[in-house]
Amino acid sequence: MSDIKSIKSRVRKIGMIPGELIQQDNVSSEVVISVMDYDKDSFVEKTIDAIEDCFEYKEKKSVTWINIDGNHSKDIIEKIGVHYDVHPLILEDIMTVGQRPKIEDYGGYIYVVMKMVYPDRSGKTVDEQVSLLFGANFVITIQEKPLGDPFNIIRDRIRNNLGRIRKSGADYLAYSIMDIIVDNYYVILEKIGENIETMEDETLEKPSSDTLHKIHAMKRDLISFRKFVWPLREVVNMLGRNDSGLIDKNTLPYMRDIYDHVIQLIDSVETYRDISATILDIYLSSQSNRLNLVMKRLTLINCIFMPLTVIAGIGGMSEWSMMTGSDNWRISYPLFFAGLLAISFITYRIFKWKGWT
Amino acid sequence: MSDIKSIKSRVRKIGMIPGELIQQDNVSSEVVISVMDYDKDSFVEKTIDAIEDCFEYKEKKSVTWINIDGNHSKDIIEKIGVHYDVHPLILEDIMTVGQRPKIEDYGGYIYVVMKMVYPDRSGKTVDEQVSLLFGANFVITIQEKPLGDPFNIIRDRIRNNLGRIRKSGADYLAYSIMDIIVDNYYVILEKIGENIETMEDETLEKPSSDTLHKIHAMKRDLISFRKFVWPLREVVNMLGRNDSGLIDKNTLPYMRDIYDHVIQLIDSVETYRDISATILDIYLSSQSNRLNLVMKRLTLINCIFMPLTVIAGIGGMSEWSMMTGSDNWRISYPLFFAGLLAISFITYRIFKWKGWT
Amino acid sequence: MSDIKSIKSRVRKIGMIPGELIQQDNVSSEVVISVMDYDKDSFVEKTIDAIEDCFEYKEKKSVTWINIDGNHSKDIIEKIGVHYDVHPLILEDIMTVGQRPKIEDYGGYIYVVMKMVYPDRSGKTVDEQVSLLFGANFVITIQEKPLGDPFNIIRDRIRNNLGRIRKSGADYLAYSIMDIIVDNYYVILEKIGENIETMEDETLEKPSSDTLHKIHAMKRDLISFRKFVWPLREVVNMLGRNDSGLIDKNTLPYMRDIYDHVIQLIDSVETYRDISATILDIYLSSQSNRLNLVMKRLTLINCIFMPLTVIAGIGGMSEWSMMTGSDNWRISYPLFFAGLLAISFITYRIFKWKGWT
Amino acid sequence: MSDIKSIKSRVRKIGMIPGELIQQDNVSSEVVISVMDYDKDSFVEKTIDAIEDCFEYKEKKSVTWINIDGNHSKDIIEKIGVHYDVHPLILEDIMTVGQRPKIEDYGGYIYVVMKMVYPDRSGKTVDEQVSLLFGANFVITIQEKPLGDPFNIIRDRIRNNLGRIRKSGADYLAYSIMDIIVDNYYVILEKIGENIETMEDETLEKPSSDTLHKIHAMKRDLISFRKFVWPLREVVNMLGRNDSGLIDKNTLPYMRDIYDHVIQLIDSVETYRDISATILDIYLSSQSNRLNLVMKRLTLINCIFMPLTVIAGIGGMSEWSMMTGSDNWRISYPLFFAGLLAISFITYRIFKWKGWT
Amino acid sequence: MSDIKSIKSRVRKIGMIPGELIQQDNVSSEVVISVMDYDKDSFVEKTIDAIEDCFEYKEKKSVTWINIDGNHSKDIIEKIGVHYDVHPLILEDIMTVGQRPKIEDYGGYIYVVMKMVYPDRSGKTVDEQVSLLFGANFVITIQEKPLGDPFNIIRDRIRNNLGRIRKSGADYLAYSIMDIIVDNYYVILEKIGENIETMEDETLEKPSSDTLHKIHAMKRDLISFRKFVWPLREVVNMLGRNDSGLIDKNTLPYMRDIYDHVIQLIDSVETYRDISATILDIYLSSQSNRLNLVMKRLTLINCIFMPLTVIAGIGGMSEWSMMTGSDNWRISYPLFFAGLLAISFITYRIFKWKGWT
């Protein structure tokens, strides 16, 4: 979602009571709610129609993961708010797209909002906002759109009891979800990186006016990518420190691992920004190079033909015939042309010798 | 208000005793004072003539909101100063427009000064300085000009007991006012954003010398917008921490919510600055592209016509007739012209083949 | 005073013993010493010949303000050093012009050095270094040159018992002096600001090669203005905190008020730097615009006249007469010229249609 | 390893369980494991086939250095993980190339990952990732590729009991290894530095379009070199402070010595970045200089030949003969040519005098 | 010493045992050792042959200053190391030129390394590395080269008991030495500053292609000057704080005085960097200005002569005579030429009127 769209959506909300939720009617799609409840030994998975159907799990010690596809239903979000005692401002944030990635620690639960980007079923890159609420024994994820789902990887791990996930708490599940989201950023970065390498070659080898469009597009991609990766640094750093009691000591290294990835992403973005700035400079310089080339060519042409014009203009063939003292144009004409060619050639050699071409 | 105007107003004040107030005579408009006093159960609203009429509320526990349209009356500001025990320097700041957004915590009350921008009744964007003084049970807002009023939204909430406002204290009212001001910034940012998108297209598709004017105007808009948003970061951050005893624990998340908005505004401004820098670079490069194009065209024209000039100059028709051995110009002339055209065409093909055009 | 002059004066001092004072002989002007001693009730003002004449006030509780016009007298500075127990390095700093604004807290007294700029009697801007030494009951100001005096405003306040000054201590007097100095910076900033606005219009409307000189001058002005405003931030910030016991709690808000002004000055300087950078970019782009225009014009001229040259060169009137089959040049000539004009016009229309002009 | 490769390898791993190791089959080379165990008095060195053969040393007080050439064997890395109780995420990092230099302190051991660059046996520069795990009495180094080995210098010191190494603990060994790696960075920096000096001369003396390619390559080299030196600052700084109990007080000065070297490297990189930015600016300016030169030349040519063309076109020899009143072309022709040459020469002198050439 | 040289010397040392010293054989000059021992009352000065001759002073309470001209003698440095108990890494640093300015506090002594620049006897600027070791009662200075000696100023002060030096301890002597070194930086800065002023005038008044070389040289000078001044900030700041017990309370103001000087140097360097960046921009803009001028000239020439060429080409004198109906070329020729001149003049006026020239 571009900047301007997110600003517009904010403008539309001016005058609303803070924390007030608005049913977004223009979104027609159904909201799909799926629940997973598991611990080391047991595991339940179901898709439910009413959000109330999953509230029973709140009292259980097992980890409950409620995933909601669609953040536009005021009714559902409000019920979650009431049942899990979530602050109205958080509920408002969940329902408002275009959020800057951030983390809020409200004691009993932590709220994280991020942008998720990934290739959908048809391979096209899509993006959506993901809100993550997690407490001692629950994780609630609210996705903006019911698109292809990178979270299936995690569901498989839970179903098949792979890795540490079933043995760990809600914090590890939250980690796994954020880890998948951050991993998917590398796919975008890969595209940007390949694009930059192509651009470099194009700029150095055969720059065209089209190159400028591409460089600009590349810079914009970097700027918008950077915009949702930079704030993550702070978010993940906060999770990697042991400030909140909600994250287990054993999960901390995993949070720090995400931090490392985020730093690496930022590093790469900054490197790419440096390179793209250089590419634009190189482009400008190469344009100026080309101009020099064109001008030298023009000068050469002027230099060769202008003396000829003068000479040709002086008198034409008849005078020349007169000068050579021969009336036979079969002799005087070739001589005349040979003379012109000789002058051209000499001019060209002088140019070469002076290093002007 | 532009920089230069705010500097000029400061220059005029040189030599004044610090904290001394000056009646600003050139401002002819009346000062309108409106008061609202409310708590959970009761609610009073009135417009008063003399500022003293609202001092009675100071002793009551209910929240009193005094709104003063017009900061130019020395008399009114001084009386507030005396009655609410406000520092003379604050009073001076209230009466001096062109303040940098700032916060001052004097223990018993907090002073916040911000710039408010919003569309007036006719839709034109206006800006004015808003001073905000709030203590345990009062909020005093002093506006620069008696224009259209974005605060009516809050008044409606109080009148109709919407949301938390009637159940909360003066700190929440102060929050609501600041929130409305910050929300209105998004309207400006929206315009800037739309402008930038138009500018991008124009620069890439059909840059003209007018584009330069627009890019410059856009950059200036960003610079001045940035100037009153940046300092807000510090202001709102201070309110979001629990340093002062004047802000209730329950209001803190709301203050932090404004902080998030301010950060998002700053983020967008910085992004737009990046983009506008790129646009200027692209503009310069595209100018250089165009120059290359023009020069290639000129070279082509020279290249095609210069040999022709030489040939044409050599001898004219008569010689040519002589050469073709035909006296009939009906035959020799077309041949001659065909020859010229052939040379032009060949020159053009050589250009194409060499990639010079 | 420019950078280079201040560096040169430092170079001349290489090898001197640290803290050693040098009588500056090349300065011919007299040193004028004036003293004011006041408290709430009493007030004395006099001009003295020998510095010793004011030492009696040191023991009194009333506030003594010694103002010395001229920092070149080794004798006077040394005597102050001995009597008020000032560190030799401070004395050296007082006598050395070109100091970076700074603050030194020596416990018993605070030393502040700033650059003062103000319009002199004839309206020309002059600058000089002001040293400010203040302790519990004294303020000593040492000015570089005996020029017009912005301090008279303060003297009037003392004489006429205006504002808080007579009721407050030496710290408030020191504040008043610094406040006047900072206020005078706004005069310079106003000139710079007006200059920038003129420059913007000139660059956008009718840039000439002279514009470049002016932009450079403007940038230099900003750079040097910035140089003595930036360090003030730190200086005034230190005074606004309650670290030293020499500043009364009631004076602190006033010191913070200066801090606000300094921040605003810095803000404006940075804004102007941004704008002036943009102006230079715009200038460069507009030059490139103009070049394009000139080149298009040249191409147009070439395009119109080159075909004509060829045609004219082909055969001259006589051939043409022959072609039209008319021996009457009164008919053939106008036809020929009309043909040339038609070709010119067609070429011009093609240019227009192609958007090349 | 370039950015894009490291990003691609990360993309391939999306969906893997965190801490899961993958056997990298495409790497065919054998893993070579060598062990050194030493203290002040004794010393053992051997190459082992199975990693288990060196686990016996863990219980001994002597320092054990296990060096593993090849990080692709899941089996070996896993066994080390189990035996030395290393966190699965560390094991994953060891096996994943393209790591950002970092340090992790897990209490019982410290993990450091760096990039090593050095000339191989044939003199070509190669780079590989080096992981360093060290605890109280062991150092494990895992290299990416079994190439030439800069560590032999350290092995010789151990074998021959040179310097402090045999008398010190595992921390000093870890220091020695990092020191060698950092020292080798100077070799790369030397090449970059020499390259920049060549580039400067080329840009100032005889810039060509090829120069642009070289400047770009130089900038990229700097960007990528910077990328693995910058993060080292933090890594080595952490080792130089006494936070972890694993580093002996006597080793701290050595760690700070590496820190100094890293700072110096960063300093030089930043200086080179400054210089390379200047070189690009100079290049652009020199291109513009050249363009001016070419254009002046073109103008000169136009200026000399255009008047001649006009004169030559006016009437040719015959008219001229008529004017001079001489029918003898042997006299009138030389006069005519002399006239043309005179006009050329006068034009040229005017140019010179006007300073246009 | 340039960057590349210092990097090369580091490359040569790869593989050396840390703290190992190498006798530098290529340096042929003798090492000169001079000793001064003094307190308030007594004073001894001598030049010694063997370093051991001065070790007797170590036990005395008086301040001993050992100055060693030449850092290449492994033997001498090692003996100092043993006798004064200096860490091997410090000894290595002393013998390695190209050090970044730094400070190391080893408890019993402080090590400072700086770059000294000063004019030698012939007036040429030379630079060398100075190492400074000082403890409770000794200062050891090791200079790289036995050149002209700025320290003689200090020796004179000691000999003649000028200023505080004989009354103060080793810390004041160390201060005096560093102060002299920093003072000499102003000489370099003065040259740079004068150079910049010349450059500004040249760029604005009469830029040539040579100007570019000079601007580049100026930028390089600034970059390298900056490189050894910036790190001093940290060095001197550390000395100005009372962290180490080695610096007396009375000496602290002096250390802070050096700090002020260093800050002022850095300030000036940054200002000069700003100005030199502006100069390069101005240069580029002025080149573009000139190009515009040249192009306008070319266009003017084309504009004037091209119509003439066409007219001249149309028919020559004979036709014209025919047109004017006069066979007398004495009348028709002047008329023809007058016509041509008139056309030229009209074209020129149109240009003027259109503002194209």
mmCIF file of C-alpha atoms in Angstrom, chain B residues 103-329:
data_model
loop_
_atom_site.group_PDB
_atom_site.id
_atom_site.type_symbol
_atom_site.label_atom_id
_atom_site.label_comp_id
_atom_site.label_asym_id
_atom_site.label_seq_id
_atom_site.Cartn_x
_atom_site.Cartn_y
_atom_site.Cartn_z
ATOM 1 C CA ILE B 103 6.350 22.050 25.570
ATOM 2 C CA GLU B 104 7.082 23.619 28.931
ATOM 3 C CA ASP B 105 6.318 21.910 32.223
ATOM 4 C CA TYR B 106 5.971 24.447 35.050
ATOM 5 C CA GLY B 107 4.782 21.938 37.634
ATOM 6 C CA GLY B 108 1.274 23.211 38.205
ATOM 7 C CA TYR B 109 0.515 23.413 34.507
ATOM 8 C CA ILE B 110 1.905 22.371 31.157
ATOM 9 C CA TYR B 111 2.228 24.749 28.224
ATOM 10 C CA VAL B 112 2.159 23.399 24.657
ATOM 11 C CA VAL B 113 2.343 25.538 21.542
ATOM 12 C CA MET B 114 1.658 24.096 18.094
ATOM 13 C CA LYS B 115 0.798 25.220 14.603
ATOM 14 C CA MET B 116 -2.711 24.306 13.450
ATOM 15 C CA VAL B 117 -3.435 23.923 9.728
ATOM 16 C CA TYR B 118 -6.865 23.127 8.348
ATOM 17 C CA PRO B 119 -9.221 23.955 5.506
ATOM 18 C CA ASP B 120 -11.485 26.904 6.378
ATOM 19 C CA ARG B 121 -15.153 27.177 5.414
ATOM 20 C CA SER B 122 -14.287 28.009 1.808
ATOM 21 C CA GLY B 123 -11.937 25.029 1.571
ATOM 22 C CA LYS B 124 -8.728 27.111 1.491
ATOM 23 C CA THR B 125 -5.937 25.970 3.801
ATOM 24 C CA VAL B 126 -5.260 28.351 6.656
ATOM 25 C CA ASP B 127 -2.831 28.095 9.528
ATOM 26 C CA GLU B 128 -2.703 29.609 12.962
ATOM 27 C CA GLN B 129 -0.805 29.203 16.197
ATOM 28 C CA VAL B 130 -2.549 27.384 19.029
ATOM 29 C CA SER B 131 -1.405 27.687 22.638
ATOM 30 C CA LEU B 132 -2.550 25.070 25.102
ATOM 31 C CA LEU B 133 -2.330 25.517 28.853
ATOM 32 C CA PHE B 134 -3.555 22.702 31.016
ATOM 33 C CA GLY B 135 -3.526 21.870 34.691
ATOM 34 C CA ALA B 136 -5.349 19.507 36.997
ATOM 35 C CA ASN B 137 -8.856 20.713 36.156
ATOM 36 C CA PHE B 138 -8.566 23.238 33.366
ATOM 37 C CA VAL B 139 -7.550 23.559 29.732
ATOM 38 C CA ILE B 140 -7.067 26.984 28.182
ATOM 39 C CA THR B 141 -6.651 27.175 24.407
ATOM 40 C CA ILE B 142 -5.649 30.427 22.770
ATOM 41 C CA GLN B 143 -6.031 30.559 18.987
ATOM 42 C CA GLU B 144 -4.414 33.161 16.782
ATOM 43 C CA LYS B 145 -7.355 33.848 14.522
ATOM 44 C CA PRO B 146 -11.129 33.469 14.857
ATOM 45 C CA LEU B 147 -11.443 31.210 11.854
ATOM 46 C CA GLY B 148 -13.318 27.992 11.147
ATOM 47 C CA ASP B 149 -12.966 25.733 14.071
ATOM 48 C CA PRO B 150 -11.765 22.119 13.998
ATOM 49 C CA PHE B 151 -12.446 21.985 17.747
ATOM 50 C CA ASN B 152 -16.199 21.776 17.183
ATOM 51 C CA ILE B 153 -15.788 18.030 16.809
ATOM 52 C CA ILE B 154 -14.579 17.883 20.410
ATOM 53 C CA ARG B 155 -17.315 20.216 21.623
ATOM 54 C CA ASP B 156 -19.876 17.904 20.092
ATOM 55 C CA ARG B 157 -18.360 14.951 21.895
ATOM 56 C CA ILE B 158 -18.603 16.843 25.191
ATOM 57 C CA ARG B 159 -22.126 18.061 24.538
ATOM 58 C CA ASN B 160 -23.382 14.631 23.531
ATOM 59 C CA ASN B 161 -21.246 12.718 26.016
ATOM 60 C CA LEU B 162 -19.582 10.649 23.288
ATOM 61 C CA GLY B 163 -16.603 8.479 24.054
ATOM 62 C CA ARG B 164 -14.494 8.794 27.180
ATOM 63 C CA ILE B 165 -14.204 12.566 27.243
ATOM 64 C CA ARG B 166 -16.800 13.401 29.907
ATOM 65 C CA LYS B 167 -15.518 10.583 32.129
ATOM 66 C CA SER B 168 -11.918 11.742 31.881
ATOM 67 C CA GLY B 169 -9.924 14.678 33.173
ATOM 68 C CA ALA B 170 -8.310 17.765 31.704
ATOM 69 C CA ASP B 171 -5.396 15.692 30.389
ATOM 70 C CA TYR B 172 -7.732 13.741 28.097
ATOM 71 C CA LEU B 173 -9.266 16.974 26.831
ATOM 72 C CA ALA B 174 -5.776 18.314 26.100
ATOM 73 C CA TYR B 175 -5.035 15.054 24.292
ATOM 74 C CA SER B 176 -8.222 15.363 22.216
ATOM 75 C CA ILE B 177 -7.304 18.879 21.134
ATOM 76 C CA MET B 178 -3.771 17.916 20.148
ATOM 77 C CA ASP B 179 -5.056 14.826 18.382
ATOM 78 C CA ILE B 180 -7.379 16.927 16.209
ATOM 79 C CA ILE B 181 -4.522 19.281 15.334
ATOM 80 C CA VAL B 182 -2.215 16.411 14.364
ATOM 81 C CA ASP B 183 -4.991 14.715 12.392
ATOM 82 C CA ASN B 184 -5.392 17.855 10.316
ATOM 83 C CA TYR B 185 -1.732 17.635 9.301
ATOM 84 C CA TYR B 186 -2.647 14.580 7.272
ATOM 85 C CA VAL B 187 -4.803 16.789 5.042
ATOM 86 C CA ILE B 188 -1.757 18.872 4.120
ATOM 87 C CA LEU B 189 0.394 15.796 3.710
ATOM 88 C CA GLU B 190 -2.225 14.318 1.405
ATOM 89 C CA LYS B 191 -1.987 17.365 -0.859
ATOM 90 C CA ILE B 192 1.795 17.221 -0.857
ATOM 91 C CA GLY B 193 1.693 13.509 -1.640
ATOM 92 C CA GLU B 194 -0.695 13.948 -4.555
ATOM 93 C CA ASN B 195 1.430 16.795 -5.824
ATOM 94 C CA ILE B 196 4.547 14.628 -5.739
ATOM 95 C CA GLU B 197 2.872 11.854 -7.684
ATOM 96 C CA THR B 198 1.768 14.339 -10.364
ATOM 97 C CA MET B 199 5.278 15.780 -10.415
ATOM 98 C CA GLU B 200 6.858 12.364 -10.867
ATOM 99 C CA ASP B 201 4.722 11.623 -13.885
ATOM 100 C CA GLU B 202 5.331 15.050 -15.372
ATOM 101 C CA THR B 203 9.095 14.800 -14.910
ATOM 102 C CA LEU B 204 9.294 11.359 -16.434
ATOM 103 C CA GLU B 205 6.779 11.883 -19.239
ATOM 104 C CA LYS B 206 6.947 15.491 -20.406
ATOM 105 C CA PRO B 207 9.317 17.726 -18.439
ATOM 106 C CA SER B 208 9.079 21.418 -19.264
ATOM 107 C CA SER B 209 10.809 24.462 -17.831
ATOM 108 C CA ASP B 210 7.664 24.946 -15.768
ATOM 109 C CA THR B 211 8.310 21.616 -14.078
ATOM 110 C CA LEU B 212 11.289 23.195 -12.384
ATOM 111 C CA HIS B 213 9.110 25.825 -10.740
ATOM 112 C CA LYS B 214 6.773 23.146 -9.485
ATOM 113 C CA ILE B 215 9.562 20.960 -8.127
ATOM 114 C CA HIS B 216 10.955 23.937 -6.267
ATOM 115 C CA ALA B 217 7.522 24.824 -4.852
ATOM 116 C CA MET B 218 7.084 21.221 -3.770
ATOM 117 C CA LYS B 219 10.437 21.164 -2.010
ATOM 118 C CA ARG B 220 9.605 24.402 -0.193
ATOM 119 C CA ASP B 221 6.255 23.001 0.920
ATOM 120 C CA LEU B 222 8.020 19.974 2.323
ATOM 121 C CA ILE B 223 10.655 22.073 4.079
ATOM 122 C CA SER B 224 8.077 24.253 5.794
ATOM 123 C CA PHE B 225 5.774 21.357 6.659
ATOM 124 C CA ARG B 226 8.711 19.502 8.132
ATOM 125 C CA LYS B 227 9.582 22.527 10.210
ATOM 126 C CA PHE B 228 6.499 22.360 12.361
ATOM 127 C CA VAL B 229 6.193 18.566 12.452
ATOM 128 C CA TRP B 230 9.744 17.671 13.521
ATOM 129 C CA PRO B 231 9.750 19.502 16.872
ATOM 130 C CA LEU B 232 6.429 17.831 17.709
ATOM 131 C CA ARG B 233 8.243 14.541 18.086
ATOM 132 C CA GLU B 234 9.945 15.765 21.223
ATOM 133 C CA VAL B 235 6.813 17.512 22.508
ATOM 134 C CA VAL B 236 4.553 14.495 22.240
ATOM 135 C CA ASN B 237 7.224 12.067 23.388
ATOM 136 C CA MET B 238 7.479 14.045 26.628
ATOM 137 C CA LEU B 239 3.728 13.849 27.130
ATOM 138 C CA GLY B 240 3.773 10.093 26.513
ATOM 139 C CA ARG B 241 6.209 9.481 29.354
ATOM 140 C CA ASN B 242 4.890 9.646 32.871
ATOM 141 C CA ASP B 243 7.222 12.453 34.050
ATOM 142 C CA SER B 244 4.617 15.029 34.907
ATOM 143 C CA GLY B 245 1.963 14.157 37.464
ATOM 144 C CA LEU B 246 -0.626 15.971 35.365
ATOM 145 C CA ILE B 247 -1.276 13.118 32.952
ATOM 146 C CA ASP B 248 -3.302 10.164 34.121
ATOM 147 C CA LYS B 249 -2.028 6.637 33.575
ATOM 148 C CA ASN B 250 -5.091 5.877 31.457
ATOM 149 C CA THR B 251 -4.382 8.818 29.161
ATOM 150 C CA LEU B 252 -0.771 7.808 28.481
ATOM 151 C CA PRO B 253 -1.633 5.279 25.735
ATOM 152 C CA TYR B 254 -3.535 8.045 23.974
ATOM 153 C CA MET B 255 -0.534 10.363 24.154
ATOM 154 C CA ARG B 256 1.618 7.557 22.769
ATOM 155 C CA ASP B 257 -0.931 7.177 19.972
ATOM 156 C CA ILE B 258 -0.356 10.810 18.950
ATOM 157 C CA TYR B 259 3.357 10.066 19.124
ATOM 158 C CA ASP B 260 2.868 7.227 16.635
ATOM 159 C CA HIS B 261 1.025 9.578 14.318
ATOM 160 C CA VAL B 262 3.741 12.205 14.554
ATOM 161 C CA ILE B 263 6.410 9.585 13.794
ATOM 162 C CA GLN B 264 4.389 8.441 10.814
ATOM 163 C CA LEU B 265 4.078 12.034 9.584
ATOM 164 C CA ILE B 266 7.820 12.546 9.939
ATOM 165 C CA ASP B 267 8.454 9.235 8.176
ATOM 166 C CA SER B 268 6.289 10.332 5.266
ATOM 167 C CA VAL B 269 7.923 13.743 5.102
ATOM 168 C CA GLU B 270 11.362 12.139 4.960
ATOM 169 C CA THR B 271 10.211 9.712 2.291
ATOM 170 C CA TYR B 272 8.809 12.597 0.270
ATOM 171 C CA ARG B 273 12.064 14.487 0.651
ATOM 172 C CA ASP B 274 13.948 11.474 -0.696
ATOM 173 C CA ILE B 275 11.535 11.207 -3.603
ATOM 174 C CA SER B 276 11.641 14.911 -4.400
ATOM 175 C CA ALA B 277 15.454 14.809 -4.433
ATOM 176 C CA THR B 278 15.255 11.913 -6.853
ATOM 177 C CA ILE B 279 12.758 13.825 -9.001
ATOM 178 C CA LEU B 280 15.150 16.747 -9.332
ATOM 179 C CA ASP B 281 17.963 14.389 -10.314
ATOM 180 C CA ILE B 282 15.734 12.716 -12.848
ATOM 181 C CA TYR B 283 14.752 16.110 -14.210
ATOM 182 C CA LEU B 284 18.373 17.080 -14.704
ATOM 183 C CA SER B 285 19.176 13.781 -16.355
ATOM 184 C CA SER B 286 16.182 14.038 -18.642
ATOM 185 C CA GLN B 287 17.250 17.544 -19.679
ATOM 186 C CA SER B 288 20.628 16.146 -20.559
ATOM 187 C CA ASN B 289 18.899 13.349 -22.469
ATOM 188 C CA ARG B 290 16.925 15.869 -24.441
ATOM 189 C CA LEU B 291 20.014 17.870 -25.225
ATOM 190 C CA ASN B 292 21.644 14.748 -26.618
ATOM 191 C CA LEU B 293 18.573 14.193 -28.771
ATOM 192 C CA VAL B 294 18.594 17.736 -30.079
ATOM 193 C CA MET B 295 22.301 17.587 -30.812
ATOM 194 C CA LYS B 296 21.957 14.293 -32.649
ATOM 195 C CA ARG B 297 19.227 15.837 -34.744
ATOM 196 C CA LEU B 298 21.396 18.839 -35.542
ATOM 197 C CA THR B 299 24.307 16.588 -36.442
ATOM 198 C CA LEU B 300 22.062 14.551 -38.692
ATOM 199 C CA ILE B 301 20.827 17.646 -40.498
ATOM 200 C CA ASN B 302 24.368 18.907 -40.942
ATOM 201 C CA CYS B 303 25.467 15.530 -42.128
ATOM 202 C CA ILE B 304 22.752 15.267 -44.727
ATOM 203 C CA PHE B 305 22.865 18.780 -46.097
ATOM 204 C CA MET B 306 26.533 19.648 -45.988
ATOM 205 C CA PRO B 307 27.623 17.159 -48.669
ATOM 206 C CA LEU B 308 24.679 18.334 -50.761
ATOM 207 C CA THR B 309 25.752 21.939 -50.394
ATOM 208 C CA VAL B 310 29.217 21.057 -51.596
ATOM 209 C CA ILE B 311 27.938 19.129 -54.546
ATOM 210 C CA ALA B 312 25.351 21.730 -55.403
ATOM 211 C CA GLY B 313 27.972 24.398 -55.112
ATOM 212 C CA ILE B 314 30.424 22.700 -57.382
ATOM 213 C CA GLY B 315 28.880 23.611 -60.582
ATOM 214 C CA GLY B 316 25.201 23.931 -60.845
ATOM 215 C CA MET B 317 22.987 22.437 -63.476
ATOM 216 C CA SER B 318 24.857 23.496 -66.472
ATOM 217 C CA GLU B 319 27.985 21.588 -65.538
ATOM 218 C CA TRP B 320 25.938 18.601 -64.669
ATOM 219 C CA SER B 321 24.234 18.688 -68.054
ATOM 220 C CA MET B 322 27.646 18.839 -69.527
ATOM 221 C CA MET B 323 28.774 15.808 -67.563
ATOM 222 C CA THR B 324 25.769 13.711 -68.415
ATOM 223 C CA GLY B 325 26.415 14.731 -71.937
ATOM 224 C CA SER B 326 22.817 15.596 -72.391
ATOM 225 C CA ASP B 327 21.622 19.011 -73.241
ATOM 226 C CA ASN B 328 18.106 18.163 -72.415
ATOM 227 C CA TRP B 329 17.525 19.442 -68.927
#
